[in-house]
PDB file of C-alpha atoms in Angstrom:
ATOM      1  CA  MET A   1      13.939  11.292  24.124  1.00  0.00           C
ATOM      2  CA  GLY A   2      16.028  12.766  21.286  1.00  0.00           C
ATOM      3  CA  SER A   3      18.140   9.715  20.444  1.00  0.00           C
ATOM      4  CA  THR A   4      18.721   8.761  16.828  1.00  0.00           C
ATOM      5  CA  LYS A   5      18.356   5.123  17.762  1.00  0.00           C
ATOM      6  CA  TYR A   6      14.563   5.096  17.995  1.00  0.00           C
ATOM      7  CA  PRO A   7      13.933   5.502  21.738  1.00  0.00           C
ATOM      8  CA  GLU A   8      12.469   2.597  23.660  1.00  0.00           C
ATOM      9  CA  ARG A   9       9.750   4.561  25.422  1.00  0.00           C
ATOM     10  CA  ARG A  10       8.422   6.246  22.274  1.00  0.00           C
ATOM     11  CA  PHE A  11       8.583   3.072  20.182  1.00  0.00           C
ATOM     12  CA  GLY A  12       6.735   1.173  22.902  1.00  0.00           C
ATOM     13  CA  VAL A  13       3.981   3.777  23.164  1.00  0.00           C
ATOM     14  CA  CYS A  14       3.397   3.813  19.398  1.00  0.00           C
ATOM     15  CA  LEU A  15       3.244   0.058  18.937  1.00  0.00           C
ATOM     16  CA  ALA A  16       1.182  -0.469  22.083  1.00  0.00           C
ATOM     17  CA  PHE A  17      -1.332   2.025  20.727  1.00  0.00           C
ATOM     18  CA  LEU A  18      -1.464   0.240  17.393  1.00  0.00           C
ATOM     19  CA  LEU A  19      -1.513  -3.340  18.593  1.00  0.00           C
ATOM     20  CA  GLY A  20      -3.178  -3.035  21.993  1.00  0.00           C
ATOM     21  CA  THR A  21      -0.243  -4.736  23.667  1.00  0.00           C
ATOM     22  CA  LEU A  22       2.684  -3.475  25.709  1.00  0.00           C
ATOM     23  CA  VAL A  23       5.869  -3.533  23.679  1.00  0.00           C
ATOM     24  CA  THR A  24       9.244  -3.347  25.329  1.00  0.00           C
ATOM     25  CA  GLY A  25      12.626  -3.167  23.702  1.00  0.00           C
ATOM     26  CA  GLY A  26      14.415  -0.813  21.356  1.00  0.00           C
ATOM     27  CA  ALA A  27      14.549  -0.430  17.597  1.00  0.00           C
ATOM     28  CA  ALA A  28      12.964  -3.069  15.385  1.00  0.00           C
ATOM     29  CA  ARG A  29      15.537  -5.439  13.998  1.00  0.00           C
ATOM     30  CA  ALA A  30      14.780  -7.634  11.034  1.00  0.00           C
ATOM     31  CA  GLN A  31      16.525 -10.784   9.856  1.00  0.00           C
ATOM     32  CA  ASP A  32      17.123 -11.794   6.236  1.00  0.00           C
ATOM     33  CA  ALA A  33      13.665 -12.407   4.780  1.00  0.00           C
ATOM     34  CA  SER A  34      14.811 -15.415   2.758  1.00  0.00           C
ATOM     35  CA  THR A  35      15.765 -17.658   5.704  1.00  0.00           C
ATOM     36  CA  PRO A  36      14.602 -15.908   8.859  1.00  0.00           C
ATOM     37  CA  PRO A  37      15.161 -17.402  12.305  1.00  0.00           C
ATOM     38  CA  PRO A  38      12.392 -16.795  14.869  1.00  0.00           C
ATOM     39  CA  PRO A  39      12.281 -12.966  15.187  1.00  0.00           C
ATOM     40  CA  ALA A  40      12.666 -11.080  18.427  1.00  0.00           C
ATOM     41  CA  PRO A  41       9.316  -9.924  19.875  1.00  0.00           C
ATOM     42  CA  GLU A  42       9.924  -6.274  19.053  1.00  0.00           C
ATOM     43  CA  ALA A  43      10.904  -7.045  15.451  1.00  0.00           C
ATOM     44  CA  ALA A  44       7.863  -9.246  14.997  1.00  0.00           C
ATOM     45  CA  SER A  45       5.602  -6.516  16.347  1.00  0.00           C
ATOM     46  CA  ALA A  46       7.074  -3.922  14.002  1.00  0.00           C
ATOM     47  CA  ALA A  47       6.679  -6.241  11.035  1.00  0.00           C
ATOM     48  CA  GLN A  48       3.056  -7.017  11.897  1.00  0.00           C
ATOM     49  CA  ALA A  49       1.907  -3.478  12.696  1.00  0.00           C
ATOM     50  CA  PRO A  50       1.421  -2.276   9.081  1.00  0.00           C
ATOM     51  CA  ALA A  51      -1.368  -4.817   8.592  1.00  0.00           C
ATOM     52  CA  ALA A  52      -3.552  -2.797  11.015  1.00  0.00           C
ATOM     53  CA  ALA A  53      -5.106  -0.737   8.201  1.00  0.00           C
ATOM     54  CA  ALA A  54      -6.726  -2.982   5.605  1.00  0.00           C
ATOM     55  CA  PRO A  55      -6.124  -1.896   1.999  1.00  0.00           C
ATOM     56  CA  ALA A  56      -9.001  -0.976  -0.264  1.00  0.00           C
ATOM     57  CA  PRO A  57     -10.040  -3.869  -2.507  1.00  0.00           C
ATOM     58  CA  GLU A  58      -8.508  -3.864  -5.974  1.00  0.00           C
ATOM     59  CA  THR A  59     -11.593  -4.739  -8.013  1.00  0.00           C
ATOM     60  CA  GLU A  60     -11.400  -6.164 -11.506  1.00  0.00           C
ATOM     61  CA  VAL A  61     -13.809  -4.723 -14.076  1.00  0.00           C
ATOM     62  CA  THR A  62     -14.878  -5.840 -17.551  1.00  0.00           C
ATOM     63  CA  GLN A  63     -16.106  -2.510 -18.919  1.00  0.00           C
ATOM     64  CA  CYS A  64     -15.968   1.247 -18.221  1.00  0.00           C
ATOM     65  CA  GLY A  65     -18.605   3.133 -20.151  1.00  0.00           C
ATOM     66  CA  ASP A  66     -18.076   2.228 -23.795  1.00  0.00           C
ATOM     67  CA  LEU A  67     -14.575   0.863 -23.157  1.00  0.00           C
ATOM     68  CA  GLN A  68     -14.159  -2.903 -22.942  1.00  0.00           C
ATOM     69  CA  VAL A  69     -11.311  -4.644 -21.125  1.00  0.00           C
ATOM     70  CA  GLY A  70      -9.018  -6.507 -23.498  1.00  0.00           C
ATOM     71  CA  THR A  71      -5.764  -6.398 -25.427  1.00  0.00           C
ATOM     72  CA  GLY A  72      -7.088  -4.899 -28.653  1.00  0.00           C
ATOM     73  CA  GLU A  73      -6.662  -1.355 -29.888  1.00  0.00           C
ATOM     74  CA  GLY A  74      -8.800   1.136 -27.968  1.00  0.00           C
ATOM     75  CA  GLN A  75      -9.494  -1.290 -25.110  1.00  0.00           C
ATOM     76  CA  LEU A  76      -8.560  -1.119 -21.416  1.00  0.00           C
ATOM     77  CA  ARG A  77      -5.411  -3.224 -21.103  1.00  0.00           C
ATOM     78  CA  PRO A  78      -5.068  -5.042 -17.731  1.00  0.00           C
ATOM     79  CA  LEU A  79      -1.962  -4.164 -15.699  1.00  0.00           C
ATOM     80  CA  GLY A  80      -2.820  -6.434 -12.770  1.00  0.00           C
ATOM     81  CA  HIS A  81      -4.342  -5.913  -9.319  1.00  0.00           C
ATOM     82  CA  GLY A  82      -7.352  -4.049 -10.744  1.00  0.00           C
ATOM     83  CA  TYR A  83      -5.397  -1.440 -12.758  1.00  0.00           C
ATOM     84  CA  TYR A  84      -5.813  -0.775 -16.486  1.00  0.00           C
ATOM     85  CA  ALA A  85      -3.984   1.162 -19.177  1.00  0.00           C
ATOM     86  CA  GLU A  86      -6.127   3.466 -21.278  1.00  0.00           C
ATOM     87  CA  GLY A  87      -3.799   4.701 -23.977  1.00  0.00           C
ATOM     88  CA  LYS A  88      -1.208   6.804 -22.121  1.00  0.00           C
ATOM     89  CA  ARG A  89      -3.190   6.894 -18.879  1.00  0.00           C
ATOM     90  CA  VAL A  90      -3.868   4.478 -16.002  1.00  0.00           C
ATOM     91  CA  ARG A  91      -7.122   3.697 -14.229  1.00  0.00           C
ATOM     92  CA  ARG A  92      -7.904   1.854 -10.986  1.00  0.00           C
ATOM     93  CA  GLY A  93     -11.042   0.051 -12.069  1.00  0.00           C
ATOM     94  CA  CYS A  94     -12.823   2.883 -13.891  1.00  0.00           C
ATOM     95  CA  THR A  95     -11.235   5.717 -11.869  1.00  0.00           C
ATOM     96  CA  LEU A  96      -8.505   7.741 -13.546  1.00  0.00           C
ATOM     97  CA  LEU A  97      -5.306   7.946 -11.461  1.00  0.00           C
ATOM     98  CA  LEU A  98      -3.082  11.030 -11.394  1.00  0.00           C
ATOM     99  CA  ARG A  99       0.131  12.027  -9.635  1.00  0.00           C
ATOM    100  CA  ARG A 100       1.405  15.425  -8.514  1.00  0.00           C
ATOM    101  CA  PRO A 101       5.060  15.590  -9.639  1.00  0.00           C
ATOM    102  CA  VAL A 102       5.735  19.007  -8.082  1.00  0.00           C
ATOM    103  CA  LYS A 103       3.878  20.613  -5.195  1.00  0.00           C
ATOM    104  CA  ASN A 104       1.225  23.157  -6.218  1.00  0.00           C
ATOM    105  CA  ARG A 105       1.408  22.010  -9.853  1.00  0.00           C
ATOM    106  CA  ALA A 106      -1.435  20.415 -11.769  1.00  0.00           C
ATOM    107  CA  PRO A 107      -1.545  16.630 -11.432  1.00  0.00           C
ATOM    108  CA  GLU A 108      -0.393  14.477 -14.335  1.00  0.00           C
ATOM    109  CA  ALA A 109      -1.395  11.068 -15.633  1.00  0.00           C
ATOM    110  CA  PHE A 110       0.684   7.982 -14.856  1.00  0.00           C
ATOM    111  CA  SER A 111       2.432   6.426 -17.837  1.00  0.00           C
ATOM    112  CA  PRO A 112       1.502   2.717 -18.145  1.00  0.00           C
ATOM    113  CA  ALA A 113       5.070   1.908 -19.245  1.00  0.00           C
ATOM    114  CA  ALA A 114       6.488   2.802 -15.784  1.00  0.00           C
ATOM    115  CA  PHE A 115       3.481   1.687 -13.691  1.00  0.00           C
ATOM    116  CA  ARG A 116       4.034  -1.480 -11.600  1.00  0.00           C
ATOM    117  CA  PRO A 117       1.258  -2.544  -9.161  1.00  0.00           C
ATOM    118  CA  LEU A 118       2.705  -4.308  -6.102  1.00  0.00           C
ATOM    119  CA  GLY A 119      -0.589  -5.340  -4.499  1.00  0.00           C
ATOM    120  CA  CYS A 120      -2.248  -4.160  -1.288  1.00  0.00           C
ATOM    121  CA  GLY A 121      -2.690  -0.661  -2.698  1.00  0.00           C
ATOM    122  CA  PHE A 122       1.006   0.061  -3.366  1.00  0.00           C
ATOM    123  CA  ILE A 123       2.492   1.010  -6.727  1.00  0.00           C
ATOM    124  CA  ARG A 124       6.055   1.292  -7.962  1.00  0.00           C
ATOM    125  CA  TYR A 125       6.294   4.065 -10.542  1.00  0.00           C
ATOM    126  CA  ALA A 126       9.728   4.653 -12.041  1.00  0.00           C
ATOM    127  CA  ALA A 127      11.903   5.519  -9.009  1.00  0.00           C
ATOM    128  CA  SER A 128       8.988   6.234  -6.633  1.00  0.00           C
ATOM    129  CA  VAL A 129       6.375   4.422  -4.536  1.00  0.00           C
ATOM    130  CA  TYR A 130       2.726   5.545  -4.399  1.00  0.00           C
ATOM    131  CA  TRP A 131      -0.311   4.646  -2.311  1.00  0.00           C
ATOM    132  CA  SER A 132      -3.334   3.979  -4.490  1.00  0.00           C
ATOM    133  CA  GLN A 133      -6.001   5.772  -2.454  1.00  0.00           C
ATOM    134  CA  PRO A 134      -6.529   9.541  -1.986  1.00  0.00           C
ATOM    135  CA  LEU A 135      -5.904  10.746   1.576  1.00  0.00           C
ATOM    136  CA  SER A 136      -7.724  14.089   1.598  1.00  0.00           C
ATOM    137  CA  ASP A 137     -10.381  16.126  -0.182  1.00  0.00           C
ATOM    138  CA  GLU A 138      -7.620  17.891  -2.105  1.00  0.00           C
ATOM    139  CA  ASP A 139      -6.637  14.577  -3.677  1.00  0.00           C
ATOM    140  CA  HIS A 140      -9.677  14.559  -5.981  1.00  0.00           C
ATOM    141  CA  VAL A 141     -10.116  16.310  -9.317  1.00  0.00           C
ATOM    142  CA  ASN A 142     -12.661  15.891 -12.088  1.00  0.00           C
ATOM    143  CA  GLU A 143     -12.180  14.683 -15.630  1.00  0.00           C
ATOM    144  CA  PRO A 144     -13.706  16.808 -18.426  1.00  0.00           C
ATOM    145  CA  ASN A 145     -16.770  14.538 -18.378  1.00  0.00           C
ATOM    146  CA  GLY A 146     -17.255  15.234 -14.644  1.00  0.00           C
ATOM    147  CA  GLN A 147     -16.089  11.796 -13.467  1.00  0.00           C
ATOM    148  CA  ARG A 148     -13.854  11.911 -10.397  1.00  0.00           C
ATOM    149  CA  ALA A 149     -10.141  11.237 -10.747  1.00  0.00           C
ATOM    150  CA  ASP A 150      -7.878  10.431  -7.790  1.00  0.00           C
ATOM    151  CA  VAL A 151      -4.519  12.100  -7.118  1.00  0.00           C
ATOM    152  CA  LEU A 152      -2.248   9.577  -5.453  1.00  0.00           C
ATOM    153  CA  THR A 153       0.153  10.091  -2.556  1.00  0.00           C
ATOM    154  CA  LYS A 154       3.877   9.561  -2.983  1.00  0.00           C
ATOM    155  CA  LEU A 155       5.831   7.920  -0.172  1.00  0.00           C
ATOM    156  CA  ASP A 156       8.880  10.168  -0.445  1.00  0.00           C
ATOM    157  CA  LEU A 157      10.921   8.270   2.153  1.00  0.00           C
ATOM    158  CA  ALA A 158      10.445   4.840   0.549  1.00  0.00           C
ATOM    159  CA  ASP A 159      13.199   3.193  -1.489  1.00  0.00           C
ATOM    160  CA  ALA A 160      11.421   2.093  -4.680  1.00  0.00           C
ATOM    161  CA  GLU A 161      14.117  -0.356  -5.718  1.00  0.00           C
ATOM    162  CA  THR A 162      13.753  -2.521  -2.597  1.00  0.00           C
ATOM    163  CA  PHE A 163      10.135  -1.731  -1.639  1.00  0.00           C
ATOM    164  CA  GLU A 164       7.836  -4.760  -1.275  1.00  0.00           C
ATOM    165  CA  VAL A 165       4.687  -6.008   0.447  1.00  0.00           C
ATOM    166  CA  ASP A 166       4.297  -9.527   1.774  1.00  0.00           C
ATOM    167  CA  ALA A 167       1.293 -11.866   1.622  1.00  0.00           C
ATOM    168  CA  GLU A 168      -0.236 -10.112   4.658  1.00  0.00           C
ATOM    169  CA  CYS A 169       0.122  -6.634   3.112  1.00  0.00           C
ATOM    170  CA  ARG A 170       3.033  -5.556   5.326  1.00  0.00           C
ATOM    171  CA  PRO A 171       5.096  -2.937   3.446  1.00  0.00           C
ATOM    172  CA  ARG A 172       8.829  -2.557   3.853  1.00  0.00           C
ATOM    173  CA  ASP A 173      12.051  -1.772   2.021  1.00  0.00           C
ATOM    174  CA  ALA A 174      15.704  -2.380   2.781  1.00  0.00           C
ATOM    175  CA  ARG A 175      15.767   0.376   5.439  1.00  0.00           C
ATOM    176  CA  PHE A 176      12.301   0.580   7.019  1.00  0.00           C
ATOM    177  CA  PHE A 177       9.077  -1.140   7.947  1.00  0.00           C
ATOM    178  CA  TYR A 178       6.087   1.110   7.186  1.00  0.00           C
ATOM    179  CA  LEU A 179       3.220   1.395   9.660  1.00  0.00           C
ATOM    180  CA  ASN A 180       0.031   1.953   7.673  1.00  0.00           C
ATOM    181  CA  HIS A 181      -2.366   4.527   9.186  1.00  0.00           C
ATOM    182  CA  ALA A 182      -3.937   5.587   5.883  1.00  0.00           C
ATOM    183  CA  ALA A 183      -7.441   4.938   7.239  1.00  0.00           C
ATOM    184  CA  ARG A 184      -6.929   7.429  10.114  1.00  0.00           C
ATOM    185  CA  SER A 185      -6.679  11.048   9.002  1.00  0.00           C
ATOM    186  CA  GLU A 186      -5.489  12.277  12.425  1.00  0.00           C
ATOM    187  CA  LEU A 187      -2.243  10.280  12.130  1.00  0.00           C
ATOM    188  CA  PRO A 188       0.568  10.296   9.567  1.00  0.00           C
ATOM    189  CA  ALA A 189      -0.599   8.087   6.686  1.00  0.00           C
ATOM    190  CA  PHE A 190       2.572   5.982   6.905  1.00  0.00           C
ATOM    191  CA  VAL A 191       5.294   5.916   9.551  1.00  0.00           C
ATOM    192  CA  ALA A 192       8.748   4.462   8.980  1.00  0.00           C
ATOM    193  CA  VAL A 193      10.302   2.178  11.610  1.00  0.00           C
ATOM    194  CA  PRO A 194      14.024   1.444  11.077  1.00  0.00           C
ATOM    195  CA  ARG A 195      14.814  -2.213  10.402  1.00  0.00           C
ATOM    196  CA  GLY A 196      18.291  -1.852  11.892  1.00  0.00           C
ATOM    197  CA  ASP A 197      19.889   0.672  14.208  1.00  0.00           C
ATOM    198  CA  GLY A 198      18.328   3.623  12.384  1.00  0.00           C
ATOM    199  CA  GLN A 199      21.647   5.230  11.460  1.00  0.00           C
ATOM    200  CA  GLY A 200      20.992   8.743  10.152  1.00  0.00           C
ATOM    201  CA  TYR A 201      17.342   8.603  11.265  1.00  0.00           C
ATOM    202  CA  GLU A 202      16.151  10.957  13.985  1.00  0.00           C
ATOM    203  CA  GLU A 203      12.641  11.361  15.338  1.00  0.00           C
ATOM    204  CA  LEU A 204      11.748  14.992  15.963  1.00  0.00           C
ATOM    205  CA  GLY A 205       8.338  14.360  17.534  1.00  0.00           C
ATOM    206  CA  CYS A 206       4.696  14.429  16.381  1.00  0.00           C
ATOM    207  CA  GLY A 207       5.388  12.424  13.222  1.00  0.00           C
ATOM    208  CA  PHE A 208       8.345  14.480  11.970  1.00  0.00           C
ATOM    209  CA  VAL A 209      11.668  12.779  11.249  1.00  0.00           C
ATOM    210  CA  ARG A 210      15.022  13.897   9.921  1.00  0.00           C
ATOM    211  CA  TYR A 211      16.795  11.525   7.566  1.00  0.00           C
ATOM    212  CA  GLU A 212      19.761  12.051   5.254  1.00  0.00           C
ATOM    213  CA  GLY A 213      19.598  15.831   5.497  1.00  0.00           C
ATOM    214  CA  ARG A 214      15.858  16.160   4.807  1.00  0.00           C
ATOM    215  CA  VAL A 215      12.718  16.419   6.947  1.00  0.00           C
ATOM    216  CA  PHE A 216       9.696  14.165   6.502  1.00  0.00           C
ATOM    217  CA  PHE A 217       6.263  14.025   8.064  1.00  0.00           C
ATOM    218  CA  GLY A 218       5.682  10.299   8.258  1.00  0.00           C
ATOM    219  CA  THR A 219       7.011   9.354   4.822  1.00  0.00           C
ATOM    220  CA  ARG A 220       6.135  12.605   3.012  1.00  0.00           C
ATOM    221  CA  LEU A 221       8.783  15.237   2.364  1.00  0.00           C
ATOM    222  CA  VAL A 222       8.399  18.576   4.151  1.00  0.00           C
ATOM    223  CA  GLU A 223       9.325  20.671   1.140  1.00  0.00           C
ATOM    224  CA  GLY A 224      11.507  23.714   1.703  1.00  0.00           C
ATOM    225  CA  ALA A 225      12.342  22.898   5.326  1.00  0.00           C
ATOM    226  CA  HIS A 226      15.745  23.812   6.748  1.00  0.00           C
ATOM    227  CA  ALA A 227      16.601  20.414   8.186  1.00  0.00           C
ATOM    228  CA  PRO A 228      19.292  21.383  10.760  1.00  0.00           C
ATOM    229  CA  SER A 229      16.971  23.807  12.583  1.00  0.00           C
ATOM    230  CA  PHE A 230      13.701  21.890  12.211  1.00  0.00           C
ATOM    231  CA  THR A 231      11.763  20.931  15.366  1.00  0.00           C
ATOM    232  CA  SER A 232       8.290  19.819  16.350  1.00  0.00           C
ATOM    233  CA  VAL A 233       6.421  22.698  18.008  1.00  0.00           C
ATOM    234  CA  LEU A 234       5.157  20.378  20.774  1.00  0.00           C
ATOM    235  CA  GLY A 235       8.582  18.835  21.247  1.00  0.00           C
ATOM    236  CA  ARG A 236       9.634  15.211  20.957  1.00  0.00           C
ATOM    237  CA  LEU A 237       6.266  13.643  21.718  1.00  0.00           C
ATOM    238  CA  PRO A 238       5.243  10.336  20.080  1.00  0.00           C
ATOM    239  CA  TYR A 239       2.863  11.048  17.227  1.00  0.00           C
ATOM    240  CA  VAL A 240       0.034   9.214  19.008  1.00  0.00           C
ATOM    241  CA  GLU A 241       0.182  11.817  21.815  1.00  0.00           C
ATOM    242  CA  CYS A 242       0.091  14.932  19.612  1.00  0.00           C
ATOM    243  CA  GLY A 243      -3.583  14.936  18.685  1.00  0.00           C
ATOM    244  CA  SER A 244      -4.073  17.356  15.791  1.00  0.00           C
ATOM    245  CA  GLY A 245      -1.122  19.498  16.878  1.00  0.00           C
ATOM    246  CA  MET A 246       1.316  18.087  14.360  1.00  0.00           C
ATOM    247  CA  TYR A 247       3.013  21.428  13.752  1.00  0.00           C
ATOM    248  CA  GLY A 248       6.688  21.751  12.924  1.00  0.00           C
ATOM    249  CA  LYS A 249       8.978  24.706  12.290  1.00  0.00           C
ATOM    250  CA  ASP A 250      12.466  25.588  11.192  1.00  0.00           C
ATOM    251  CA  LYS A 251      14.307  28.843  11.863  1.00  0.00           C
ATOM    252  CA  ALA A 252      11.845  30.835   9.766  1.00  0.00           C
ATOM    253  CA  LYS A 253       8.751  28.925   8.605  1.00  0.00           C
ATOM    254  CA  VAL A 254       5.995  26.736  10.060  1.00  0.00           C
ATOM    255  CA  TRP A 255       4.225  23.630   8.742  1.00  0.00           C
ATOM    256  CA  TRP A 256       1.206  21.553   9.732  1.00  0.00           C
ATOM    257  CA  GLN A 257       2.172  18.024   8.813  1.00  0.00           C
ATOM    258  CA  GLN A 258       3.823  18.552   5.388  1.00  0.00           C
ATOM    259  CA  GLU A 259       1.713  21.628   4.515  1.00  0.00           C
ATOM    260  CA  LEU A 260       3.349  25.060   4.768  1.00  0.00           C
ATOM    261  CA  LEU A 261       1.436  27.588   6.915  1.00  0.00           C
ATOM    262  CA  ARG A 262       1.737  30.657   4.742  1.00  0.00           C
ATOM    263  CA  GLY A 263       2.356  33.824   6.721  1.00  0.00           C
ATOM    264  CA  ALA A 264       3.226  32.052   9.983  1.00  0.00           C
ATOM    265  CA  LYS A 265       6.553  33.041  11.572  1.00  0.00           C
ATOM    266  CA  ALA A 266       8.537  30.488  13.514  1.00  0.00           C
ATOM    267  CA  LYS A 267       9.745  32.977  16.114  1.00  0.00           C
ATOM    268  CA  THR A 268       6.243  33.936  17.318  1.00  0.00           C
ATOM    269  CA  PHE A 269       4.361  30.709  16.576  1.00  0.00           C
ATOM    270  CA  ARG A 270       2.856  28.812  19.524  1.00  0.00           C
ATOM    271  CA  ILE A 271       0.225  26.222  20.447  1.00  0.00           C
ATOM    272  CA  PRO A 272      -2.022  27.146  23.410  1.00  0.00           C
ATOM    273  CA  LYS A 273      -2.217  24.286  25.891  1.00  0.00           C
ATOM    274  CA  ASP A 274      -5.356  25.338  27.809  1.00  0.00           C
ATOM    275  CA  GLU A 275      -8.870  24.903  26.398  1.00  0.00           C
ATOM    276  CA  ASN A 276      -7.405  23.569  23.159  1.00  0.00           C
ATOM    277  CA  PRO A 277      -8.587  19.969  22.702  1.00  0.00           C
ATOM    278  CA  GLU A 278      -6.228  17.906  20.574  1.00  0.00           C
ATOM    279  CA  PHE A 279      -3.982  21.009  20.173  1.00  0.00           C
ATOM    280  CA  ARG A 280      -5.973  21.881  17.063  1.00  0.00           C
ATOM    281  CA  VAL A 281      -5.629  25.698  17.311  1.00  0.00           C
ATOM    282  CA  SER A 282      -2.269  27.406  16.890  1.00  0.00           C
ATOM    283  CA  CYS A 283      -1.298  31.067  17.093  1.00  0.00           C
ATOM    284  CA  ASP A 284       1.098  33.533  15.555  1.00  0.00           C
ATOM    285  CA  GLY A 285       0.540  36.669  17.556  1.00  0.00           C
ATOM    286  CA  ARG A 286      -3.199  37.337  17.298  1.00  0.00           C
ATOM    287  CA  ARG A 287      -3.499  35.353  14.087  1.00  0.00           C
ATOM    288  CA  SER A 288      -4.874  31.827  14.495  1.00  0.00           C
ATOM    289  CA  PHE A 289      -4.604  28.638  12.486  1.00  0.00           C
ATOM    290  CA  GLN A 290      -6.470  25.353  12.607  1.00  0.00           C
ATOM    291  CA  LEU A 291      -4.521  22.538  11.018  1.00  0.00           C
ATOM    292  CA  ALA A 292      -3.245  23.783   7.643  1.00  0.00           C
ATOM    293  CA  SER A 293      -5.648  26.755   7.330  1.00  0.00           C
ATOM    294  CA  ALA A 294      -5.661  30.277   8.724  1.00  0.00           C
ATOM    295  CA  ASP A 295      -8.847  31.398  10.493  1.00  0.00           C
ATOM    296  CA  LYS A 296     -10.685  34.320   8.925  1.00  0.00           C
ATOM    297  CA  ARG A 297     -11.267  35.686  12.410  1.00  0.00           C
ATOM    298  CA  PRO A 298      -8.699  35.234  15.179  1.00  0.00           C
ATOM    299  CA  ASN A 299      -9.554  32.492  17.631  1.00  0.00           C
ATOM    300  CA  LEU A 300     -10.063  33.699  21.207  1.00  0.00           C
ATOM    301  CA  LEU A 301      -7.269  31.382  22.312  1.00  0.00           C
ATOM    302  CA  CYS A 302      -4.849  33.673  20.479  1.00  0.00           C
ATOM    303  CA  ARG A 303      -5.940  36.881  22.102  1.00  0.00           C
ATOM    304  CA  VAL A 304      -3.181  38.910  23.674  1.00  0.00           C
ATOM    305  CA  VAL A 305      -3.846  39.637  27.334  1.00  0.00           C
ATOM    306  CA  LYS A 306      -2.305  42.941  28.314  1.00  0.00           C
ATOM    307  CA  LYS A 307      -0.779  43.239  31.720  1.00  0.00           C
ATOM    308  CA  PRO A 308      -2.408  45.916  33.904  1.00  0.00           C
ATOM    309  CA  VAL A 309      -0.487  49.141  34.082  1.00  0.00           C
ATOM    310  CA  LYS A 310       0.453  50.200  37.594  1.00  0.00           C
ATOM    311  CA  LYS A 311      -0.584  53.699  38.440  1.00  0.00           C
ATOM    312  CA  ARG A 312       2.069  56.001  39.766  1.00  0.00           C
ATOM    313  CA  LYS A 313       1.476  57.354  43.207  1.00  0.00           C
TER     314      LYS A 313
END
């Protein structure tokens, strides 16, 4: 199951789960989009799968508070697809949009000059691609007036220069199709499926992939990971079989999805298999974690059972 050519069994399981049909065949292969012949069944399935999660509507507005939409000075200037420039900032409808350029740094405003809406919730910004909806509670902050602002998610694996979405909201670039799971928090928000033979692309299990010397969870970079030694803790399982146990580790550190588990040591980290629905609880010695957070009190699943000492006769 460790092939770099996108294994048939794992690919079939993932697409069957998404589409409700049994898929056979190997890696998705796409033809030239300009004059495509009838695609092979597996390529057609891969191309259609991203449409499974409907994008949030991009609603046009005419006014936000005292600000009117228009082209005059001090007005909200339309950028298309329901986005507006407010001076040096960008809003989706009336909601301020921010980006996090460096992990654990304060989010920053998008510059309207580099902001290019692509439709279906995707945005090209300079040399990056973003998804227009927040994916977790941590992706919200408040403006000074108390109004909520959204921090958008960057698709680190996507090639911004060739990224596009078609009329049915299926995202892709020159290298990958992108399966959209953004509406399901238990899965990677987006999963890349190679359009060709997947050269340089290796699935590590549970949503983790290695590509061009870096590790990604879905399409998000696992920052600080040592790529050569990185593995999924549960092994090379398809991401749809991993439940919440999407833990990965390199030779020293441990992550849940793309979030570093501070204090966890790769050598002693484990996931109990018994009485652990969805593999949610993980252990490092007696210390326990659930998803990206450490428990204040150790979970009983992480207790160390001492072997009885034999009495000398």
